[in-house]
Amino acid sequence: MLERCKYIEVKREIRQEIEAGKYVSEPLMSRREMAEHFYTTTVTCNKAISELLREGVLHTIPGKGTFRHPNYGSAVRSLHIWIPSLELFFYNRLAQQLSRMAREYNYTRVTITVTQLFPKNEPEILAGQLADPDADVVLCSFHDPRSMSVMLKHPDQVVLMRGGDTELEGKIDRARIPRYLGEKISVDHLIRNGHRRIFCICTNPLNQPQNDGYSLSLVEHGIPLNRKLKIVLPKWDVSEHAERQKMIEECLRRYLRFSDRPSAVFCYTNEVAAMFLTACLKAGIRVPEDLSIAAYEGAAMPETGIYQITSVGPKLEKTLRILLQRLSSRGKKSYSDFDFDMEMLEGNTVRNINSDK
């Protein structure tokens, strides 16, 4: 295992030993002995022990050593994860990863609350969860403004995963996914591969040029913005699958009407990209030979037959660990904003046309 991940393995094995009854009356071995035992370094062992101390699994008695914390295991610690919908692949994946990691941070129970199922009772449900001092909440979205006042009553127990909400700045921990950056990285990839005439299918009618990665990328590369090359699907989020198919078919018809057809299409979600790809194949358009397709939300990597969408999405684990560590530590005196790193996931739907010139 890579050294940067070794401390996680050390943490896991020490926790398993603690749950088996060790280190109640006898202390942990020295860091040097521990390093030899786990075939690693004392630095790695120190990191693992530091996190277990911060999470309340261990405690140190001066002059005697490090032991199992007397309160460890005495309370049921809960992690409540709020996501907009289980149908959205990204949030489904986010909830799964948080659920897997929760045990490492001493959570014994994980629940998933789907926001759209409780539009009228959101503040009350959230308040009930936070009334438990051994519960924490990771909130990916909220609809009712009253939920903000509930969060502010329990700032040590909440992480909000979205930007905006200036009323909450510096008052709770927040994690933001810089969507515009992911969009820009994806369009940059198309441009690096020789594409300068890029059709865009957008699902967000409120996109402003300064927060639109598609527009930012074109401007940065000296490509004039052309409103005819961008189509907005304003009702996408509230539409059924059949309605979405009709929207995609209209996008394809609009694409086919161009006398000078774009060599690439950028889609604001992987779902749009996968549906547009399918429509292209049915119409006899080859991907990527005739048309390249790139998207945002690389975490999903949807497949259509033999295709994997070339896409960009957020790296989750690093930032999620930071957030869970901060929730576990409690008693925070200051609150921060964190940005997820973005990564390019190259599928097989983009062709490099530079070599054709």
Short mmCIF file of C-alpha atoms in Angstrom, two decimals:
data_model
loop_
_atom_site.label_atom_id
_atom_site.label_comp_id
_atom_site.label_asym_id
_atom_site.label_seq_id
_atom_site.Cartn_x
_atom_site.Cartn_y
_atom_site.Cartn_z
CA MET A 1 0.00 0.00 0.00
CA LEU A 2 1.24 3.50 -0.77
CA GLU A 3 2.67 5.25 2.29
CA ARG A 4 0.20 8.12 1.97
CA CYS A 5 -2.63 5.62 2.58
CA LYS A 6 -0.81 3.40 5.07
CA TYR A 7 -1.93 5.43 8.07
CA ILE A 8 -5.55 4.53 7.25
CA GLU A 9 -4.65 0.85 7.44
CA VAL A 10 -2.84 1.43 10.76
CA LYS A 11 -5.89 3.29 12.14
CA ARG A 12 -8.20 0.49 11.06
CA GLU A 13 -6.12 -2.26 12.68
CA ILE A 14 -5.69 -0.37 15.95
CA ARG A 15 -9.43 0.29 16.07
CA GLN A 16 -10.13 -3.39 15.49
CA GLU A 17 -7.78 -4.28 18.37
CA ILE A 18 -9.53 -1.77 20.63
CA GLU A 19 -12.94 -3.22 19.76
CA ALA A 20 -11.52 -6.65 20.60
CA GLY A 21 -10.83 -5.40 24.14
CA LYS A 22 -7.20 -4.31 24.02
CA TYR A 23 -5.58 -1.18 25.48
CA VAL A 24 -8.00 -0.79 28.38
CA SER A 25 -5.43 -1.47 31.10
CA GLU A 26 -2.26 -1.84 29.01
CA PRO A 27 -1.01 1.05 26.82
CA LEU A 28 -0.35 1.02 23.11
CA MET A 29 3.12 -0.04 22.05
CA SER A 30 5.69 2.68 21.42
CA ARG A 31 5.71 4.41 18.06
CA ARG A 32 8.95 2.65 17.11
CA GLU A 33 7.50 -0.75 18.00
CA MET A 34 4.32 0.14 16.15
CA ALA A 35 6.29 1.16 13.04
CA GLU A 36 8.10 -2.18 13.04
CA HIS A 37 4.85 -4.06 13.65
CA PHE A 38 3.06 -2.39 10.72
CA TYR A 39 6.12 -2.21 8.44
CA THR A 40 5.89 1.55 8.15
CA THR A 41 7.36 4.75 9.63
CA THR A 42 6.91 6.46 12.99
CA VAL A 43 5.54 9.50 11.12
CA THR A 44 2.74 7.36 9.68
CA CYS A 45 1.99 5.85 13.10
CA ASN A 46 1.93 9.30 14.71
CA LYS A 47 -0.64 10.45 12.13
CA ALA A 48 -2.86 7.42 12.77
CA ILE A 49 -2.67 7.86 16.57
CA SER A 50 -3.26 11.62 16.36
CA GLU A 51 -6.50 11.06 14.44
CA LEU A 52 -7.68 8.37 16.86
CA LEU A 53 -7.00 10.74 19.76
CA ARG A 54 -8.91 13.53 18.03
CA GLU A 55 -11.83 11.22 17.26
CA GLY A 56 -12.15 10.17 20.91
CA VAL A 57 -11.10 6.56 20.35
CA LEU A 58 -7.89 6.92 22.39
CA HIS A 59 -6.70 9.16 25.20
CA THR A 60 -3.27 9.76 26.72
CA ILE A 61 -2.46 9.57 30.44
CA PRO A 62 0.73 11.55 31.12
CA GLY A 63 3.53 9.32 32.35
CA LYS A 64 1.59 6.12 31.60
CA GLY A 65 0.87 6.02 27.88
CA THR A 66 -1.99 5.96 25.37
CA PHE A 67 -5.11 3.88 26.12
CA ARG A 68 -8.61 3.23 24.85
CA HIS A 69 -10.78 6.19 25.76
CA PRO A 70 -13.10 5.23 28.65
CA ASN A 71 -16.11 6.69 26.82
CA TYR A 72 -15.39 5.01 23.51
CA GLY A 73 -18.30 2.83 22.44
CA SER A 74 -20.60 4.05 25.21
CA ALA A 75 -22.72 6.22 22.93
CA VAL A 76 -24.36 5.62 19.57
CA ARG A 77 -22.84 8.20 17.26
CA SER A 78 -24.93 8.99 14.20
CA LEU A 79 -24.07 10.54 10.86
CA HIS A 80 -27.06 11.88 8.94
CA ILE A 81 -26.42 12.47 5.24
CA TRP A 82 -28.83 14.74 3.34
CA ILE A 83 -28.88 14.45 -0.46
CA PRO A 84 -31.34 15.88 -3.02
CA SER A 85 -32.13 12.53 -4.66
CA LEU A 86 -30.89 8.96 -4.84
CA GLU A 87 -31.58 9.06 -8.59
CA LEU A 88 -28.70 11.50 -9.14
CA PHE A 89 -25.63 9.33 -9.52
CA PHE A 90 -23.20 11.82 -7.99
CA TYR A 91 -25.14 12.18 -4.74
CA ASN A 92 -25.73 8.44 -4.61
CA ARG A 93 -21.99 7.89 -4.90
CA LEU A 94 -21.25 10.63 -2.36
CA ALA A 95 -23.60 9.04 0.19
CA GLN A 96 -22.06 5.61 -0.37
CA GLN A 97 -18.53 6.90 0.12
CA LEU A 98 -19.47 8.82 3.28
CA SER A 99 -21.22 5.73 4.63
CA ARG A 100 -18.13 3.59 4.04
CA MET A 101 -15.82 6.10 5.70
CA ALA A 102 -18.09 6.82 8.68
CA ARG A 103 -16.96 3.84 10.76
CA GLU A 104 -13.37 5.03 10.62
CA TYR A 105 -14.53 8.16 12.44
CA ASN A 106 -16.40 6.30 15.18
CA TYR A 107 -19.92 6.62 13.74
CA THR A 108 -22.00 3.58 14.58
CA ARG A 109 -25.10 4.56 12.63
CA VAL A 110 -25.53 6.23 9.23
CA THR A 111 -28.83 7.48 7.83
CA ILE A 112 -29.61 8.99 4.44
CA THR A 113 -32.31 11.65 4.16
CA VAL A 114 -33.59 12.51 0.68
CA THR A 115 -34.43 16.21 0.72
CA GLN A 116 -37.06 16.16 -2.00
CA LEU A 117 -39.17 13.66 -0.04
CA PHE A 118 -39.73 16.08 2.87
CA PRO A 119 -40.19 19.57 1.36
CA LYS A 120 -42.51 20.77 4.15
CA ASN A 121 -40.83 19.18 7.16
CA GLU A 122 -37.14 19.79 6.42
CA PRO A 123 -36.37 22.19 9.35
CA GLU A 124 -38.21 20.00 11.85
CA ILE A 125 -36.45 16.80 10.73
CA LEU A 126 -33.07 18.53 10.78
CA ALA A 127 -33.71 19.98 14.24
CA GLY A 128 -34.68 16.54 15.53
CA GLN A 129 -31.46 15.00 14.24
CA LEU A 130 -29.28 17.77 15.68
CA ALA A 131 -30.99 17.59 19.06
CA ASP A 132 -28.93 14.43 19.64
CA PRO A 133 -25.51 15.62 20.89
CA ASP A 134 -23.94 12.45 19.45
CA ALA A 135 -25.24 13.13 15.94
CA ASP A 136 -23.64 15.01 13.05
CA VAL A 137 -25.11 16.09 9.72
CA VAL A 138 -23.62 16.39 6.24
CA LEU A 139 -26.10 18.48 4.30
CA CYS A 140 -25.74 18.48 0.51
CA SER A 141 -28.72 20.74 -0.06
CA PHE A 142 -31.67 22.37 1.65
CA HIS A 143 -34.79 24.08 0.34
CA ASP A 144 -36.36 25.80 3.35
CA PRO A 145 -34.61 29.02 4.52
CA ARG A 146 -35.61 28.13 8.11
CA SER A 147 -33.07 25.31 7.97
CA MET A 148 -30.28 27.91 8.19
CA SER A 149 -31.30 28.97 11.68
CA VAL A 150 -31.40 25.31 12.74
CA MET A 151 -27.85 24.80 11.47
CA LEU A 152 -26.59 27.90 13.25
CA LYS A 153 -27.80 26.54 16.58
CA HIS A 154 -25.53 23.49 16.15
CA PRO A 155 -22.55 24.68 14.07
CA ASP A 156 -20.16 22.02 15.43
CA GLN A 157 -22.46 19.26 14.18
CA VAL A 158 -23.02 20.42 10.59
CA VAL A 159 -21.16 20.49 7.30
CA LEU A 160 -22.92 22.13 4.36
CA MET A 161 -21.88 21.00 0.89
CA ARG A 162 -22.80 23.91 -1.33
CA GLY A 163 -21.67 27.44 -2.04
CA GLY A 164 -23.60 30.69 -1.74
CA ASP A 165 -25.59 31.35 1.44
CA THR A 166 -23.54 34.35 2.54
CA GLU A 167 -25.43 34.33 5.85
CA LEU A 168 -23.55 31.16 6.78
CA GLU A 169 -20.06 32.28 5.78
CA GLY A 170 -17.62 31.77 8.65
CA LYS A 171 -20.37 30.33 10.85
CA ILE A 172 -20.26 26.64 9.86
CA ASP A 173 -17.94 24.45 7.83
CA ARG A 174 -18.85 24.41 4.14
CA ALA A 175 -17.56 22.33 1.23
CA ARG A 176 -17.99 23.58 -2.29
CA ILE A 177 -17.68 21.80 -5.61
CA PRO A 178 -16.36 24.43 -8.06
CA ARG A 179 -18.60 23.37 -10.90
CA TYR A 180 -17.47 26.18 -13.21
CA LEU A 181 -13.89 24.89 -12.87
CA GLY A 182 -14.96 21.36 -13.81
CA GLU A 183 -16.83 22.69 -16.83
CA LYS A 184 -13.81 24.73 -17.87
CA ILE A 185 -11.40 21.77 -17.55
CA SER A 186 -13.69 19.68 -19.76
CA VAL A 187 -13.99 22.37 -22.47
CA ASP A 188 -10.23 23.04 -22.23
CA HIS A 189 -9.71 19.36 -23.01
CA LEU A 190 -11.81 19.67 -26.17
CA ILE A 191 -9.89 22.74 -27.28
CA ARG A 192 -6.52 21.08 -26.65
CA ASN A 193 -7.72 18.30 -28.94
CA GLY A 194 -8.28 20.78 -31.76
CA HIS A 195 -11.98 21.59 -31.33
CA ARG A 196 -12.85 25.28 -31.61
CA ARG A 197 -16.46 25.12 -32.76
CA ILE A 198 -18.16 23.51 -29.75
CA PHE A 199 -21.91 23.05 -29.35
CA CYS A 200 -23.08 23.35 -25.72
CA ILE A 201 -26.12 21.75 -24.06
CA CYS A 202 -26.78 23.50 -20.76
CA THR A 203 -29.26 22.39 -18.07
CA ASN A 204 -28.93 25.50 -15.89
CA PRO A 205 -30.95 28.50 -17.14
CA LEU A 206 -29.37 30.77 -14.50
CA ASN A 207 -25.78 30.35 -15.71
CA GLN A 208 -23.98 33.67 -15.90
CA PRO A 209 -20.92 34.06 -18.17
CA GLN A 210 -18.62 34.76 -15.21
CA ASN A 211 -19.68 31.47 -13.56
CA ASP A 212 -19.93 29.43 -16.74
CA GLY A 213 -16.92 27.23 -17.42
CA TYR A 214 -17.89 26.81 -21.08
CA SER A 215 -17.83 30.56 -21.71
CA LEU A 216 -14.72 31.11 -19.57
CA SER A 217 -12.78 28.50 -21.51
CA LEU A 218 -13.75 29.90 -24.92
CA VAL A 219 -12.83 33.45 -23.92
CA GLU A 220 -9.50 32.34 -22.45
CA HIS A 221 -8.59 30.62 -25.74
CA GLY A 222 -9.66 33.58 -27.87
CA ILE A 223 -12.73 31.84 -29.32
CA PRO A 224 -15.71 34.23 -29.85
CA LEU A 225 -18.89 33.37 -27.95
CA ASN A 226 -21.74 32.39 -30.27
CA ARG A 227 -25.17 32.19 -28.67
CA LYS A 228 -26.39 29.95 -31.50
CA LEU A 229 -23.98 27.27 -30.30
CA LYS A 230 -25.53 27.08 -26.83
CA ILE A 231 -28.90 25.57 -26.03
CA VAL A 232 -30.46 25.80 -22.56
CA LEU A 233 -32.83 23.15 -21.17
CA PRO A 234 -34.59 25.17 -18.42
CA LYS A 235 -36.97 22.44 -17.24
CA TRP A 236 -34.52 19.54 -17.18
CA ASP A 237 -34.44 19.03 -13.41
CA VAL A 238 -38.24 18.78 -13.12
CA SER A 239 -38.85 16.67 -16.22
CA GLU A 240 -39.63 12.98 -16.56
CA HIS A 241 -37.40 10.69 -18.63
CA ALA A 242 -39.69 10.80 -21.69
CA GLU A 243 -39.68 14.60 -21.64
CA ARG A 244 -35.89 14.61 -21.35
CA GLN A 245 -35.60 12.35 -24.37
CA LYS A 246 -37.68 14.81 -26.40
CA MET A 247 -35.41 17.67 -25.31
CA ILE A 248 -32.33 15.71 -26.39
CA GLU A 249 -33.91 14.86 -29.73
CA GLU A 250 -34.56 18.57 -30.28
CA CYS A 251 -30.91 19.31 -29.39
CA LEU A 252 -29.82 16.80 -32.03
CA ARG A 253 -32.14 18.32 -34.65
CA ARG A 254 -30.70 21.75 -33.87
CA TYR A 255 -27.17 20.37 -34.19
CA LEU A 256 -27.98 18.75 -37.54
CA ARG A 257 -29.34 22.05 -38.94
CA PHE A 258 -25.91 23.69 -38.77
CA SER A 259 -24.39 24.00 -42.23
CA ASP A 260 -20.98 24.16 -40.55
CA ARG A 261 -21.48 21.54 -37.89
CA PRO A 262 -19.50 21.81 -34.64
CA SER A 263 -16.84 19.13 -34.23
CA ALA A 264 -17.64 18.67 -30.53
CA VAL A 265 -20.44 18.91 -27.99
CA PHE A 266 -20.04 19.87 -24.33
CA CYS A 267 -22.83 18.72 -21.98
CA TYR A 268 -23.48 20.10 -18.51
CA THR A 269 -24.14 16.66 -17.04
CA ASN A 270 -23.06 13.13 -17.86
CA GLU A 271 -26.70 12.12 -18.14
CA VAL A 272 -27.21 14.66 -20.94
CA ALA A 273 -24.01 13.46 -22.61
CA ALA A 274 -25.04 9.81 -22.47
CA MET A 275 -28.51 10.55 -23.86
CA PHE A 276 -27.13 12.78 -26.62
CA LEU A 277 -24.56 10.12 -27.50
CA THR A 278 -27.32 7.51 -27.85
CA ALA A 279 -29.37 9.86 -30.05
CA CYS A 280 -26.31 10.49 -32.25
CA LEU A 281 -25.67 6.78 -32.72
CA LYS A 282 -29.31 6.21 -33.69
CA ALA A 283 -28.98 9.00 -36.27
CA GLY A 284 -25.88 7.41 -37.77
CA ILE A 285 -23.41 9.91 -36.30
CA ARG A 286 -20.20 8.21 -35.25
CA VAL A 287 -18.59 9.12 -31.91
CA PRO A 288 -15.83 10.26 -31.79
CA GLU A 289 -15.06 9.94 -35.53
CA ASP A 290 -17.78 12.42 -36.61
CA LEU A 291 -18.45 14.18 -33.31
CA SER A 292 -16.59 14.38 -29.99
CA ILE A 293 -18.53 14.57 -26.72
CA ALA A 294 -17.31 15.77 -23.31
CA ALA A 295 -19.18 16.52 -20.10
CA TYR A 296 -19.07 17.48 -16.45
CA GLU A 297 -19.74 15.19 -13.43
CA GLY A 298 -17.01 12.68 -14.10
CA ALA A 299 -17.81 10.85 -10.88
CA ALA A 300 -20.64 9.13 -12.73
CA MET A 301 -18.73 7.92 -15.81
CA PRO A 302 -21.92 6.60 -17.43
CA GLU A 303 -21.60 4.01 -20.14
CA THR A 304 -23.55 3.75 -23.37
CA GLY A 305 -22.66 0.46 -25.01
CA ILE A 306 -18.90 0.41 -25.44
CA TYR A 307 -18.59 4.14 -24.66
CA GLN A 308 -17.42 5.90 -21.52
CA ILE A 309 -18.02 9.64 -21.46
CA THR A 310 -14.91 11.84 -21.34
CA SER A 311 -15.73 13.95 -18.33
CA VAL A 312 -14.62 15.94 -15.28
CA GLY A 313 -15.77 15.56 -11.70
CA PRO A 314 -14.79 16.18 -8.08
CA LYS A 315 -12.28 14.06 -6.17
CA LEU A 316 -14.13 13.07 -3.02
CA GLU A 317 -11.99 11.20 -0.51
CA LYS A 318 -9.42 13.83 0.49
CA THR A 319 -11.96 16.58 1.28
CA LEU A 320 -14.49 14.19 2.84
CA ARG A 321 -11.81 13.02 5.27
CA ILE A 322 -11.05 16.60 6.26
CA LEU A 323 -14.75 17.25 6.91
CA LEU A 324 -15.28 14.06 8.91
CA GLN A 325 -12.20 14.79 11.00
CA ARG A 326 -13.50 18.26 11.80
CA LEU A 327 -16.93 16.93 12.71
CA SER A 328 -15.33 14.30 14.95
CA SER A 329 -13.14 16.84 16.75
CA ARG A 330 -16.06 19.09 17.79
CA GLY A 331 -15.52 22.27 19.79
CA LYS A 332 -14.27 24.17 16.72
CA LYS A 333 -13.65 27.84 17.36
CA SER A 334 -13.47 28.82 13.70
CA TYR A 335 -15.20 27.59 10.57
CA SER A 336 -13.88 27.33 7.04
CA ASP A 337 -14.82 26.81 3.41
CA PHE A 338 -13.25 23.90 1.53
CA ASP A 339 -13.13 23.28 -2.22
CA PHE A 340 -13.09 19.81 -3.74
CA ASP A 341 -10.28 19.16 -6.23
CA MET A 342 -11.43 18.39 -9.77
CA GLU A 343 -10.12 15.61 -12.00
CA MET A 344 -10.25 14.80 -15.71
CA LEU A 345 -11.50 11.30 -16.51
CA GLU A 346 -10.72 10.52 -20.11
CA GLY A 347 -13.16 8.14 -21.72
CA ASN A 348 -13.33 7.28 -25.43
CA THR A 349 -15.71 9.96 -26.70
CA VAL A 350 -13.20 12.67 -27.68
CA ARG A 351 -11.06 12.57 -30.83
CA ASN A 352 -7.87 14.58 -31.27
CA ILE A 353 -8.35 16.36 -34.60
CA ASN A 354 -5.07 18.31 -34.46
CA SER A 355 -3.40 15.58 -36.51
CA ASP A 356 -5.94 16.10 -39.33
CA LYS A 357 -4.70 19.64 -39.99
#
